[in-house]
Short mmCIF file of C-alpha atoms in Angstrom, two decimals:
data_model
loop_
_atom_site.label_atom_id
_atom_site.label_comp_id
_atom_site.label_asym_id
_atom_site.label_seq_id
_atom_site.Cartn_x
_atom_site.Cartn_y
_atom_site.Cartn_z
CA UNK R 27 -20.51 -13.13 -54.40
CA UNK R 28 -22.70 -10.74 -52.56
CA UNK R 29 -21.34 -9.41 -49.28
CA UNK R 30 -17.98 -11.13 -49.42
CA UNK R 31 -16.16 -7.85 -49.59
CA UNK R 32 -18.06 -6.60 -46.57
CA UNK R 33 -17.19 -9.76 -44.66
CA UNK R 34 -13.53 -9.36 -45.58
CA UNK R 35 -13.54 -5.77 -44.32
CA UNK R 36 -15.25 -6.82 -41.13
CA UNK R 37 -12.60 -9.50 -40.53
CA UNK R 38 -9.85 -6.98 -41.08
CA UNK R 39 -11.38 -4.52 -38.66
CA UNK R 40 -11.83 -7.16 -35.96
CA UNK R 41 -8.27 -8.29 -36.53
CA UNK R 42 -6.90 -4.83 -35.94
CA UNK R 43 -9.05 -4.48 -32.83
CA UNK R 44 -7.58 -7.75 -31.59
CA UNK R 45 -4.10 -6.42 -32.21
CA UNK R 46 -4.86 -3.45 -29.98
CA UNK R 47 -6.43 -5.46 -27.17
CA UNK R 48 -3.59 -7.96 -27.35
CA UNK R 49 -1.05 -5.15 -27.02
CA UNK R 50 -2.96 -3.65 -24.11
CA UNK R 51 -3.11 -7.02 -22.45
CA UNK R 52 0.65 -7.39 -22.66
CA UNK R 53 1.33 -3.87 -21.45
CA UNK R 54 -1.00 -4.41 -18.50
CA UNK R 55 0.65 -7.76 -17.72
CA UNK R 56 4.09 -6.20 -17.48
CA UNK R 57 2.85 -3.26 -15.41
CA UNK R 58 0.85 -5.59 -13.21
CA UNK R 59 3.93 -7.37 -11.96
CA UNK R 60 5.53 -4.16 -10.75
CA UNK R 61 2.32 -2.78 -9.28
CA UNK R 62 1.70 -5.99 -7.37
CA UNK R 63 5.25 -6.06 -6.02
CA UNK R 64 4.91 -2.48 -4.83
CA UNK R 65 1.61 -3.17 -3.17
CA UNK R 66 2.83 -6.34 -1.46
CA UNK R 67 5.99 -4.64 -0.25
CA UNK R 68 4.12 -1.96 1.65
CA UNK R 69 1.41 -4.20 3.14
CA UNK R 70 3.37 -5.28 6.26
CA UNK R 71 4.23 -1.66 6.99
CA UNK R 72 0.61 -0.61 6.86
CA UNK R 73 -0.47 -3.51 9.06
CA UNK R 74 2.02 -2.40 11.69
CA UNK R 75 0.86 1.19 11.39
CA UNK R 76 -2.75 0.08 11.88
CA UNK R 77 -1.74 -1.99 14.88
CA UNK R 78 0.02 0.93 16.47
CA UNK R 79 -2.78 3.43 15.95
CA UNK R 80 -5.24 0.93 17.36
CA UNK R 81 -3.00 0.54 20.39
CA UNK R 82 -2.91 4.30 20.72
CA UNK R 83 -6.70 4.39 20.47
CA UNK R 84 -6.85 1.92 23.38
CA UNK R 85 -4.40 3.80 25.53
CA UNK R 86 -5.50 6.43 27.98
CA UNK R 87 -3.30 9.05 26.36
CA UNK R 88 -2.45 12.28 28.11
CA UNK R 89 -2.99 14.17 24.87
CA UNK R 90 -6.21 13.31 23.06
CA UNK R 91 -5.42 13.64 19.39
CA UNK R 92 -8.49 14.76 17.42
CA UNK R 93 -8.37 11.47 15.47
CA UNK R 94 -9.02 9.57 18.67
CA UNK R 95 -12.12 11.46 19.69
CA UNK R 96 -15.38 10.15 18.31
CA UNK R 97 -18.05 12.80 17.86
CA UNK R 98 -21.55 12.31 19.15
CA UNK R 99 -23.44 13.70 16.22
CA UNK R 100 -22.31 13.29 12.64
CA UNK R 101 -23.44 16.14 10.44
CA UNK R 102 -20.91 16.16 7.66
CA UNK R 103 -18.52 13.50 6.44
CA UNK R 104 -15.55 13.50 4.09
CA UNK R 105 -15.06 10.70 1.59
CA UNK R 106 -11.93 9.77 -0.31
CA UNK R 107 -12.77 7.89 -3.50
CA UNK R 108 -9.93 6.02 -5.15
CA UNK R 109 -10.47 5.00 -8.77
CA UNK R 110 -8.35 4.54 -11.88
CA UNK R 111 -7.41 7.27 -14.32
CA UNK R 112 -8.18 5.23 -17.41
CA UNK R 113 -10.98 2.91 -18.39
CA UNK R 114 -10.96 -0.48 -20.11
CA UNK R 115 -10.39 -2.36 -16.90
CA UNK R 116 -13.61 -4.32 -16.55
CA UNK R 117 -16.00 -3.56 -13.73
CA UNK R 118 -13.36 -2.22 -11.40
CA UNK R 119 -14.48 1.39 -11.16
CA UNK R 120 -18.16 0.54 -11.52
CA UNK R 121 -17.97 -1.67 -8.45
CA UNK R 122 -16.32 0.98 -6.28
CA UNK R 123 -18.59 3.74 -7.50
CA UNK R 124 -21.65 1.62 -6.80
CA UNK R 125 -20.66 1.48 -3.13
CA UNK R 126 -20.04 5.24 -3.22
CA UNK R 127 -23.51 5.83 -4.61
CA UNK R 128 -25.04 3.54 -2.00
CA UNK R 129 -23.32 5.36 0.86
CA UNK R 130 -24.15 8.73 -0.65
CA UNK R 131 -27.87 7.87 -0.66
CA UNK R 132 -27.56 6.47 2.83
CA UNK R 133 -25.95 9.63 4.12
CA UNK R 134 -28.45 11.80 2.34
CA UNK R 135 -31.30 9.89 3.91
CA UNK R 136 -29.81 10.56 7.32
CA UNK R 137 -29.34 14.24 6.56
CA UNK R 138 -25.56 14.05 6.43
CA UNK R 139 -23.71 16.19 3.95
CA UNK R 140 -20.66 14.89 2.12
CA UNK R 141 -17.42 16.39 0.90
CA UNK R 142 -15.58 14.29 -1.65
CA UNK R 143 -11.95 13.95 -2.56
CA UNK R 144 -11.49 12.17 -5.87
CA UNK R 145 -8.30 10.28 -6.56
CA UNK R 146 -8.35 9.15 -10.18
CA UNK R 147 -10.14 10.54 -13.22
CA UNK R 148 -12.99 8.05 -13.34
CA UNK R 149 -14.13 8.82 -9.85
CA UNK R 150 -13.84 12.55 -10.43
CA UNK R 151 -16.07 12.35 -13.51
CA UNK R 152 -18.60 10.20 -11.72
CA UNK R 153 -18.79 12.43 -8.66
CA UNK R 154 -19.28 15.49 -10.82
CA UNK R 155 -22.08 13.82 -12.76
CA UNK R 156 -23.62 12.62 -9.52
CA UNK R 157 -23.60 16.16 -8.20
CA UNK R 158 -21.30 15.38 -5.31
CA UNK R 159 -19.43 18.19 -3.66
CA UNK R 160 -15.85 17.55 -4.79
CA UNK R 161 -13.47 19.65 -2.69
CA UNK R 162 -10.17 18.29 -4.00
CA UNK R 163 -8.84 15.82 -6.53
CA UNK R 164 -5.66 14.14 -7.68
CA UNK R 165 -5.65 12.76 -11.20
CA UNK R 166 -3.12 11.43 -13.71
CA UNK R 167 -1.04 9.74 -11.06
CA UNK R 168 0.85 7.66 -13.59
CA UNK R 169 2.07 4.11 -13.06
CA UNK R 170 4.04 4.85 -9.94
CA UNK R 171 1.99 6.65 -7.32
CA UNK R 172 3.85 9.35 -5.46
CA UNK R 173 2.94 10.32 -1.96
CA UNK R 174 3.50 14.04 -2.46
CA UNK R 175 0.75 14.12 -5.09
CA UNK R 176 -1.74 12.72 -2.58
CA UNK R 177 -0.82 14.70 0.51
CA UNK R 178 -2.48 17.94 -0.60
CA UNK R 179 -5.95 16.59 -1.41
CA UNK R 180 -6.04 14.43 1.71
CA UNK R 181 -4.91 17.32 3.87
CA UNK R 182 -7.85 19.43 2.76
CA UNK R 183 -10.19 16.93 4.37
CA UNK R 184 -8.10 16.50 7.47
CA UNK R 185 -7.84 20.23 8.07
CA UNK R 186 -11.62 20.41 7.83
CA UNK R 187 -11.89 17.53 10.26
CA UNK R 188 -9.55 19.10 12.79
CA UNK R 189 -11.37 22.42 12.40
CA UNK R 190 -14.59 20.61 13.30
CA UNK R 191 -16.37 21.02 9.96
CA UNK R 192 -16.22 17.30 9.22
CA UNK R 193 -17.09 14.62 11.73
CA UNK R 194 -15.83 11.53 9.96
CA UNK R 195 -13.62 10.62 7.02
CA UNK R 196 -14.40 7.55 4.93
CA UNK R 197 -12.52 5.85 2.14
CA UNK R 198 -13.66 3.93 -0.92
CA UNK R 199 -11.15 1.88 -2.86
CA UNK R 200 -10.48 -1.46 -4.46
CA UNK R 201 -8.39 -4.04 -2.70
CA UNK R 202 -6.31 -6.54 -4.57
CA UNK R 203 -7.04 -10.18 -3.70
CA UNK R 204 -5.52 -11.94 -6.66
CA UNK R 205 -5.11 -11.37 -10.37
CA UNK R 206 -8.63 -12.62 -11.07
CA UNK R 207 -10.30 -11.01 -8.09
CA UNK R 208 -10.46 -7.47 -6.78
CA UNK R 209 -12.91 -6.29 -4.20
CA UNK R 210 -14.38 -2.86 -3.53
CA UNK R 211 -13.88 -1.80 0.07
CA UNK R 212 -15.15 1.05 2.13
CA UNK R 213 -14.46 2.10 5.64
CA UNK R 214 -13.89 4.87 8.10
CA UNK R 215 -10.30 5.92 8.67
CA UNK R 216 -10.92 8.92 10.93
CA UNK R 217 -11.73 8.76 13.84
CA UNK R 218 -9.59 5.67 14.26
CA UNK R 219 -11.80 2.57 13.98
CA UNK R 220 -11.71 -0.16 16.62
CA UNK R 221 -10.97 -2.75 14.02
CA UNK R 222 -9.71 -2.82 10.51
CA UNK R 223 -9.81 -5.27 7.67
CA UNK R 224 -6.53 -6.69 6.45
CA UNK R 225 -5.81 -7.12 2.78
CA UNK R 226 -6.80 -10.77 3.05
CA UNK R 227 -10.20 -9.75 4.37
CA UNK R 228 -10.03 -10.75 8.03
CA UNK R 229 -11.08 -8.25 10.66
CA UNK R 230 -8.45 -7.43 13.18
CA UNK R 231 -8.90 -5.85 16.57
CA UNK R 232 -6.37 -4.39 18.94
CA UNK R 233 -4.64 -7.16 20.87
CA UNK R 234 -4.43 -5.26 24.14
CA UNK R 235 -6.79 -4.09 26.82
CA UNK R 236 -8.69 -0.86 27.23
CA UNK R 237 -7.76 2.44 28.61
CA UNK R 238 -6.00 1.93 31.91
CA UNK R 239 -2.46 2.42 30.70
CA UNK R 240 -0.46 5.00 28.83
CA UNK R 241 2.80 5.12 27.00
CA UNK R 242 5.98 6.71 28.14
CA UNK R 243 6.59 9.40 25.55
CA UNK R 244 10.02 10.52 24.53
CA UNK R 245 10.19 13.43 24.17
CA UNK R 246 6.66 14.80 23.86
CA UNK R 247 3.25 13.15 23.49
CA UNK R 248 1.78 15.84 21.28
CA UNK R 249 4.53 15.89 18.67
CA UNK R 250 4.77 12.12 18.59
CA UNK R 251 1.07 11.49 18.20
CA UNK R 252 0.71 14.23 15.59
CA UNK R 253 3.57 12.72 13.64
CA UNK R 254 2.21 9.21 13.97
CA UNK R 255 -1.30 10.17 12.90
CA UNK R 256 0.02 11.98 9.86
CA UNK R 257 1.98 8.91 8.95
CA UNK R 258 -1.06 6.72 9.49
CA UNK R 259 -3.22 8.77 7.19
CA UNK R 260 -0.68 9.25 4.44
CA UNK R 261 0.28 5.61 4.65
CA UNK R 262 -3.32 4.45 4.51
CA UNK R 263 -4.14 6.55 1.46
CA UNK R 264 -0.91 5.61 -0.26
CA UNK R 265 -1.58 1.93 0.33
CA UNK R 266 -5.08 2.29 -1.08
CA UNK R 267 -3.72 3.90 -4.21
CA UNK R 268 -1.19 1.09 -4.51
CA UNK R 269 -3.89 -1.54 -4.08
CA UNK R 270 -6.03 0.23 -6.64
CA UNK R 271 -3.13 0.37 -9.09
CA UNK R 272 -2.38 -3.33 -8.77
CA UNK R 273 -6.08 -4.09 -9.14
CA UNK R 274 -6.34 -1.83 -12.18
CA UNK R 275 -3.53 -3.52 -14.07
CA UNK R 276 -4.78 -6.99 -13.19
CA UNK R 277 -8.36 -6.16 -14.12
CA UNK R 278 -7.22 -4.58 -17.36
CA UNK R 279 -5.11 -7.57 -18.27
CA UNK R 280 -8.02 -9.93 -17.65
CA UNK R 281 -10.49 -7.70 -19.49
CA UNK R 282 -8.17 -7.34 -22.48
CA UNK R 283 -7.50 -11.05 -22.55
CA UNK R 284 -11.22 -11.69 -22.68
CA UNK R 285 -11.57 -9.08 -25.43
CA UNK R 286 -8.77 -10.66 -27.46
CA UNK R 287 -10.31 -14.11 -27.05
CA UNK R 288 -13.70 -12.82 -28.12
CA UNK R 289 -12.17 -11.09 -31.13
CA UNK R 290 -10.54 -14.39 -32.08
CA UNK R 291 -13.88 -16.16 -31.86
CA UNK R 292 -15.60 -13.53 -34.01
CA UNK R 293 -12.83 -13.74 -36.58
CA UNK R 294 -13.18 -17.51 -36.92
CA UNK R 295 -16.95 -17.22 -37.18
CA UNK R 296 -16.67 -14.56 -39.87
CA UNK R 297 -14.07 -16.64 -41.66
CA UNK R 298 -16.48 -19.55 -41.73
CA UNK R 299 -19.26 -17.39 -43.15
CA UNK R 300 -16.87 -15.96 -45.70
CA UNK R 301 -15.68 -19.40 -46.79
CA UNK R 302 -19.21 -20.71 -47.05
CA UNK R 303 -20.38 -17.80 -49.17
CA UNK R 304 -17.31 -18.11 -51.37
CA UNK R 305 -17.95 -21.85 -51.79
CA UNK R 306 -21.60 -21.16 -52.54
CA UNK R 307 -20.60 -18.63 -55.20
CA UNK R 308 -18.17 -21.07 -56.82
CA UNK R 309 -20.75 -23.85 -56.81
CA UNK R 310 -23.27 -21.50 -58.33
CA UNK R 311 -20.90 -20.42 -61.09
CA UNK R 312 -20.00 -24.03 -61.85
CA UNK R 313 -23.59 -25.11 -62.06
CA UNK R 314 -24.26 -22.17 -64.33
CA UNK R 315 -21.40 -23.16 -66.61
CA UNK R 316 -22.51 -26.80 -66.63
CA UNK R 317 -26.08 -25.73 -67.23
CA UNK R 318 -24.93 -23.43 -70.05
CA UNK R 319 -22.85 -26.25 -71.66
CA UNK R 320 -25.78 -28.62 -71.46
CA UNK R 321 -28.02 -26.09 -73.13
CA UNK R 322 -25.68 -25.70 -76.14
CA UNK U 2 9.33 -20.64 26.57
CA UNK U 3 12.36 -18.47 26.59
CA UNK U 4 11.99 -14.92 27.73
CA UNK U 5 11.87 -13.07 24.42
CA UNK U 6 10.23 -10.10 22.80
CA UNK U 7 8.87 -9.95 19.28
CA UNK U 8 10.64 -7.48 17.02
CA UNK U 9 9.26 -6.10 13.75
CA UNK U 10 11.21 -3.66 11.64
CA UNK U 11 9.26 -2.44 8.62
CA UNK U 12 9.70 0.31 6.09
CA UNK U 13 7.35 1.36 3.29
CA UNK U 14 9.48 -0.60 0.87
CA UNK U 15 9.66 -3.91 2.72
CA UNK U 16 9.54 -5.92 5.88
CA UNK U 17 13.11 -5.87 7.06
CA UNK U 18 13.13 -7.93 10.17
CA UNK U 19 10.59 -10.03 12.01
CA UNK U 20 11.46 -12.39 14.82
CA UNK U 21 12.04 -12.99 18.48
CA UNK U 22 14.82 -11.34 20.41
CA UNK U 23 16.28 -11.43 23.90
CA UNK U 24 17.43 -7.86 23.76
CA UNK U 25 17.16 -4.92 21.36
CA UNK U 26 19.16 -1.73 21.18
CA UNK U 27 17.60 1.20 19.32
CA UNK U 28 18.78 4.73 18.60
CA UNK U 29 16.08 6.85 20.24
CA UNK U 30 16.02 10.62 19.74
CA UNK U 31 16.75 11.08 23.44
CA UNK U 32 19.52 8.52 23.50
CA UNK U 33 20.09 4.82 23.01
CA UNK U 34 17.35 2.52 24.24
CA UNK U 35 18.03 -0.99 25.43
CA UNK U 36 14.85 -3.02 25.49
CA UNK U 37 14.32 -6.29 27.35
CA UNK U 38 11.11 -8.34 27.25
CA UNK U 39 8.19 -7.03 29.35
CA UNK U 40 9.20 -3.44 28.91
CA UNK U 41 6.59 -0.85 29.81
CA UNK U 42 4.71 0.67 26.82
CA UNK U 43 6.80 3.36 25.22
CA UNK U 44 6.36 5.51 22.17
CA UNK U 45 9.17 7.51 20.66
CA UNK U 46 10.92 8.58 17.53
CA UNK U 47 14.25 7.16 16.50
CA UNK U 48 17.11 8.85 14.76
CA UNK U 49 19.36 7.50 12.00
CA UNK U 50 21.54 4.69 13.24
CA UNK U 51 21.79 0.99 13.82
CA UNK U 52 19.24 -1.23 15.52
CA UNK U 53 20.94 -4.16 17.21
CA UNK U 54 18.82 -7.23 17.73
CA UNK U 55 20.04 -10.12 19.84
CA UNK U 56 18.13 -13.23 18.79
CA UNK U 57 17.67 -16.02 21.36
CA UNK U 58 20.34 -18.67 21.51
CA UNK U 59 23.93 -18.51 20.60
CA UNK U 60 23.65 -16.70 17.29
CA UNK U 61 25.30 -13.50 16.09
CA UNK U 62 23.42 -10.23 16.53
CA UNK U 63 21.42 -8.80 13.67
CA UNK U 64 22.01 -5.22 12.60
CA UNK U 65 19.50 -3.08 10.79
CA UNK U 66 20.08 0.50 9.73
CA UNK U 67 17.30 2.97 10.02
CA UNK U 68 17.17 6.54 8.81
CA UNK U 69 14.79 7.56 11.53
CA UNK U 70 11.17 6.65 12.14
CA UNK U 71 8.78 5.72 14.91
CA UNK U 72 9.14 3.14 17.62
CA UNK U 73 6.35 1.53 19.61
CA UNK U 74 7.06 -0.78 22.50
CA UNK U 75 4.48 -3.04 24.08
CA UNK U 76 5.48 -5.54 26.81
CA UNK U 77 5.78 -8.37 24.30
CA UNK U 78 6.42 -6.48 21.10
CA UNK U 79 8.75 -3.92 19.56
CA UNK U 80 7.62 -2.31 16.32
CA UNK U 81 9.89 -0.02 14.34
CA UNK U 82 8.31 2.01 11.55
CA UNK U 83 11.44 2.93 9.71
CA UNK U 84 11.64 5.73 7.18
CA UNK U 85 14.10 3.65 5.26
CA UNK U 86 15.85 0.72 6.77
CA UNK U 87 18.67 -1.21 5.21
CA UNK U 88 19.73 -4.62 6.34
CA UNK U 89 23.37 -4.60 7.26
CA UNK U 90 24.04 -7.31 4.66
CA UNK U 91 22.83 -5.05 1.88
CA UNK U 92 25.50 -2.47 2.50
CA UNK U 93 28.44 -2.21 0.17
CA UNK U 94 30.15 -5.53 0.73
CA UNK U 95 33.68 -4.20 0.73
CA UNK U 96 32.83 -1.68 3.40
CA UNK U 97 31.15 -4.29 5.54
CA UNK U 98 34.12 -6.62 5.17
CA UNK U 99 36.41 -3.83 6.19
CA UNK U 100 34.28 -3.13 9.25
CA UNK U 101 34.13 -6.79 10.15
CA UNK U 102 37.87 -7.13 9.78
CA UNK U 103 38.43 -4.25 12.10
CA UNK U 104 35.96 -5.56 14.63
CA UNK U 105 37.42 -9.05 14.48
CA UNK U 106 40.85 -7.61 14.97
CA UNK U 107 39.58 -5.88 18.06
CA UNK U 108 37.84 -9.03 19.27
CA UNK U 109 40.93 -11.21 18.98
CA UNK U 110 42.93 -8.50 20.65
CA UNK U 111 40.65 -8.47 23.68
CA UNK U 112 43.02 -6.81 26.11
CA UNK U 113 43.54 -3.79 23.95
CA UNK U 114 39.90 -3.35 23.04
CA UNK U 115 38.54 -4.11 26.48
CA UNK U 116 36.40 -7.20 25.93
CA UNK U 117 33.87 -8.43 23.47
CA UNK U 118 31.17 -5.97 24.45
CA UNK U 119 33.42 -3.08 23.54
CA UNK U 120 34.31 -4.79 20.30
CA UNK U 121 30.68 -5.26 19.42
CA UNK U 122 29.95 -1.66 20.25
CA UNK U 123 32.81 -0.70 18.00
CA UNK U 124 31.42 -2.87 15.25
CA UNK U 125 28.05 -1.17 15.57
CA UNK U 126 29.67 2.24 15.58
CA UNK U 127 31.81 1.39 12.57
CA UNK U 128 28.78 0.20 10.66
CA UNK U 129 26.83 3.31 11.58
CA UNK U 130 29.73 5.45 10.42
CA UNK U 131 29.92 3.59 7.13
CA UNK U 132 26.27 4.21 6.68
CA UNK U 133 26.80 7.91 7.25
CA UNK U 134 29.62 7.94 4.72
CA UNK U 135 27.48 6.16 2.20
CA UNK U 136 24.68 8.66 2.68
CA UNK U 137 27.12 11.52 2.35
CA UNK U 138 28.57 10.11 -0.84
CA UNK U 139 25.05 9.65 -2.15
CA UNK U 140 24.35 13.29 -1.62
CA UNK U 141 27.63 14.46 -3.12
CA UNK U 142 27.39 12.16 -6.15
#
């Protein structure tokens, strides 16, 4: 019975791997529900925030907030890269980081320098290997993203932008479409774009006319717009992290389900080989015994 | 089409109210704002208090509590970005019942309270007060 012990060991090892992937699948499934609820709950808020900032961008405001002023020449951009902290979630991070790499090359070709902010371990590692200039990072965010963890890193870029050292701020993240599908997205968040893409993928423009009107401000335009823009930025980044989190758990659940299914397939194949070799051994022994008896 | 304005009240946690209204009252930082359709664009902050929304038709007003936030008004749209908003129905039921009872008492006793408008104002005030109490208790507990 040559090799049967090896086959048995192999089966055992695959079985224990399946146990692990199965457990991870179930953990991800339970986390996924909460992450999706959180993400869905804050989507309407962000859509309204986007609408308002686009209205503000259309208005002929008495105080031009720096976020509203587009700069002629772009020399240096900031990029916020949102990835997961842990792996084993399919192609999720690879897909986002591919778009990062693409843009990085594109910017380099145009002579634009880039400052990166990494949110999530995977992105941080990638950017460091890529040789990107990482100015701030937020990692180990846990299952429930907290805004106060994100404010610091994002503020570093914004301060640079207001100081005039950065001319644009871009974001890279994964948006959640459904449990089976997550899409990498990229876009500019500062200066305020003229249109933005909703979670469902449609492009939305401001629904009002250009520049011949202004708001009545109570009490003060400067304070209000500063406050609103801060809220816009924090909200946008927070929503991206939420989307990424929901995508992560969904992608992990799907990846682990596939892994468990594959493990099951391998086990049954190995079982078949094992049974065949055992049967062959028995047949061989029998024929030897019969042959021996006949010889006597 | 009736003369209405679209009202959205959203917080980070959820969409609290979305619908048409004939009239909206909001607690602005510089005082109460009463908004009718086709209002001029306005941008302001709001302070903790009750938002009163009067839907079209003969239906009771909706109350939403906000703990501050931003308010944008366009001629056909009111958007409230609330820090945290609680639908009036979600408040401690006993307290709401108590407030309702008091307001209803005032409404039936019109002469003493000075008409329905006053009674409604009192209802709003009572609810806002309850909210304040609840917040206070939260902090103490």
